Amino acid sequence: MTHENQRQQWDVIVVGSGLGGLSCAGLLSKNGKKVLILEKHKKVGGYAHQFKRKAGHDIKYHFDVALHVTGAMDEGAPSRRILEEIGVWDRIRVKRLDIMYRSSFPDFEITVPADKELFRQKLCAQFPQEAVAINSLFKTVETFANEMAALLRAVVPGEPPQSDFAEKYPTLSKYMVATLHDLVSDHVSNEKLSAVFCQLWPYVGLPPKRVSAFLYLQMWLSFFTGGAYYIQGGGYALSQALAGIVEERGGKVLTKTEVSRILVENGRCSGVETANGEKFKAPIIVSNAPAPVTFGKLIDTSLVDPSYMEQVQNTELSISIIQAYIGVKGTPKEIGFEDDEYFMNMDYDAEGQFDRMLKGDYSNVACVMANNTAVNPGDTPPGRSIIEIAILADGKQWCDLPHEEYRKKKAEVTELLVDKFSEVIPDIRDRIEVIEVGTPHTMRRYTGNPCGAVYGYASTPSGHSIFRPRPDTPVPGLYLASAWTFPGPGFGGTLAGGANTAAIILRKE
């Protein structure tokens, strides 16, 4: 089989079209590189895409795959700067959120504003006896942010940390290998206050005593200082804009084209071969595929430095997720659920909830719910709502089940998720028109992530950002741009990762 692109010499081939690969491709194309993007699925975007489901002939729901608020899109903030540099900022529409989330516990509820100073004031008003501790915590967060900004101005993409890092950036250094619990407990002892500040831990897949303080604060600051936003049309609108601008600059995006092998000649990458035998040539390959897949399946492992291979294969995997996408009759106001992000907590013991989840007990774990219609009404049929609910899940318990056992387990968890939503919308079962549930098996199927690991590697104190496999790999011409490399997961993390990888390529190649 011959393809017209088979005869073309590309400057760069990007394997996969998640936001890391797309942002990298966008910046490389801006700098004159002719980029070919190969995606095995029929749509670009990875987790940043939509799927459609019909309810009858006239009702069509558009579900955003990722239950996601996107941060750092205020003027001058990192994600916006990247999108402006690529040239797609003016091609998307965004809505800035005033409320970051509503959080409920058995005996306590709070609505959190999407602004750091307003959040601090809200906490001081809610916990007046803890005002000194709150102010101390927020001062440390401010110092962290200032040091991070100074570091980003000084750092060269792909270069090791400065030798005087600890001296120049003492707060960053202290929390580089600390947990979120370590950070908060340096200032706060009140469990309710701590739980509210740490509420976004499901966004990074580990509870406070296990998740990196460094990574959590970066994510937290992206929302509370960089602005919390929802992209109109969902993440897929962003993915389409990025793919479109690459093609406008002479690149090409081929979907339904699975790469089976990265080709190496004379010790350097020379192109790729697809599952149907086509070969595309380029001296630079950017893998947006999972790092364990890139080095465990796509390339000859004898070419990879053993220490790098050890890091790729043995760094702890992140947790996965179970997510229900539901189309219901009734506007947000009519169904009594208008939250952009709502966290329902069973208690204040995040560690205990996480442990129960690891044992397969999903009935007593934290969940996050959202009504996407409240922020993206254009994608919802008239008089309806698109609601979603997500809980974390251990992918190892899902990905290799026999078919019938899997179907039974999925049906059970679907009922459980609907039961959870019925605590918020009592008549939800009468309103449901469409429901689709994604499990860790689903996540693995569509992304290739081992065990459906939605965050790549686990964001532990020893597995985040600089502790992940470097984007400039030991194989000449092979680079990584995804949640599996620096700096990490999430829309903001992968956008930044793609931009960082592009900068390294432009400097080295």
mmCIF file of N, CA and C in Angstrom, residues 40-41 47 53 399 406 410 436 439-452:
data_model
loop_
_atom_site.group_PDB
_atom_site.id
_atom_site.type_symbol
_atom_site.label_atom_id
_atom_site.label_comp_id
_atom_site.label_asym_id
_atom_site.label_seq_id
_atom_site.Cartn_x
_atom_site.Cartn_y
_atom_site.Cartn_z
ATOM 1 N N LYS A 40 -3.716 7.135 16.101
ATOM 2 C CA LYS A 40 -4.355 5.848 15.821
ATOM 3 C C LYS A 40 -5.875 5.903 15.856
ATOM 4 N N HIS A 41 -6.443 6.888 16.552
ATOM 5 C CA HIS A 41 -7.900 6.976 16.632
ATOM 6 C C HIS A 41 -8.449 7.893 15.541
ATOM 7 N N TYR A 47 -7.233 12.805 25.685
ATOM 8 C CA TYR A 47 -8.301 13.106 26.636
ATOM 9 C C TYR A 47 -9.000 14.424 26.315
ATOM 10 N N ARG A 53 -23.495 11.126 21.671
ATOM 11 C CA ARG A 53 -24.482 10.079 21.861
ATOM 12 C C ARG A 53 -25.871 10.662 21.584
ATOM 13 N N CYS A 399 -8.370 -4.000 34.123
ATOM 14 C CA CYS A 399 -7.905 -4.084 32.738
ATOM 15 C C CYS A 399 -7.795 -5.499 32.175
ATOM 16 N N TYR A 406 -16.157 -8.414 33.587
ATOM 17 C CA TYR A 406 -16.004 -6.975 33.375
ATOM 18 C C TYR A 406 -17.354 -6.305 33.188
ATOM 19 N N LYS A 410 -18.823 -3.431 35.601
ATOM 20 C CA LYS A 410 -19.143 -2.109 35.057
ATOM 21 C C LYS A 410 -20.601 -1.749 35.338
ATOM 22 N N GLU A 436 -23.175 6.898 29.620
ATOM 23 C CA GLU A 436 -22.001 6.168 29.134
ATOM 24 C C GLU A 436 -20.983 6.182 30.263
ATOM 25 N N THR A 439 -14.330 3.184 32.163
ATOM 26 C CA THR A 439 -13.590 2.532 33.246
ATOM 27 C C THR A 439 -12.093 2.584 32.944
ATOM 28 N N PRO A 440 -11.252 2.098 33.845
ATOM 29 C CA PRO A 440 -9.824 2.007 33.517
ATOM 30 C C PRO A 440 -9.558 1.214 32.240
ATOM 31 N N HIS A 441 -10.383 0.189 31.994
ATOM 32 C CA HIS A 441 -10.244 -0.566 30.747
ATOM 33 C C HIS A 441 -10.480 0.342 29.542
ATOM 34 N N THR A 442 -11.481 1.219 29.658
ATOM 35 C CA THR A 442 -11.766 2.181 28.590
ATOM 36 C C THR A 442 -10.588 3.117 28.381
ATOM 37 N N MET A 443 -10.018 3.600 29.488
ATOM 38 C CA MET A 443 -8.885 4.529 29.407
ATOM 39 C C MET A 443 -7.691 3.863 28.730
ATOM 40 N N ARG A 444 -7.446 2.616 29.044
ATOM 41 C CA ARG A 444 -6.335 1.902 28.410
ATOM 42 C C ARG A 444 -6.618 1.685 26.924
ATOM 43 N N ARG A 445 -7.853 1.336 26.618
ATOM 44 C CA ARG A 445 -8.217 1.047 25.227
ATOM 45 C C ARG A 445 -7.986 2.256 24.331
ATOM 46 N N TYR A 446 -8.363 3.442 24.788
ATOM 47 C CA TYR A 446 -8.314 4.618 23.923
ATOM 48 C C TYR A 446 -6.994 5.379 23.987
ATOM 49 N N THR A 447 -6.220 5.198 25.043
ATOM 50 C CA THR A 447 -4.967 5.950 25.163
ATOM 51 C C THR A 447 -3.729 5.073 25.094
ATOM 52 N N GLY A 448 -3.889 3.780 25.371
ATOM 53 C CA GLY A 448 -2.728 2.904 25.463
ATOM 54 C C GLY A 448 -2.015 2.990 26.788
ATOM 55 N N ASN A 449 -2.496 3.834 27.695
ATOM 56 C CA ASN A 449 -1.844 3.974 28.994
ATOM 57 C C ASN A 449 -1.924 2.666 29.774
ATOM 58 N N PRO A 450 -0.811 2.125 30.236
ATOM 59 C CA PRO A 450 -0.840 0.884 31.019
ATOM 60 C C PRO A 450 -1.790 1.018 32.212
ATOM 61 N N CYS A 451 -2.650 0.030 32.384
ATOM 62 C CA CYS A 451 -3.636 0.020 33.478
ATOM 63 C C CYS A 451 -4.548 1.248 33.464
ATOM 64 N N GLY A 452 -4.636 1.918 32.321
ATOM 65 C CA GLY A 452 -5.497 3.097 32.232
ATOM 66 C C GLY A 452 -5.034 4.248 33.088
#
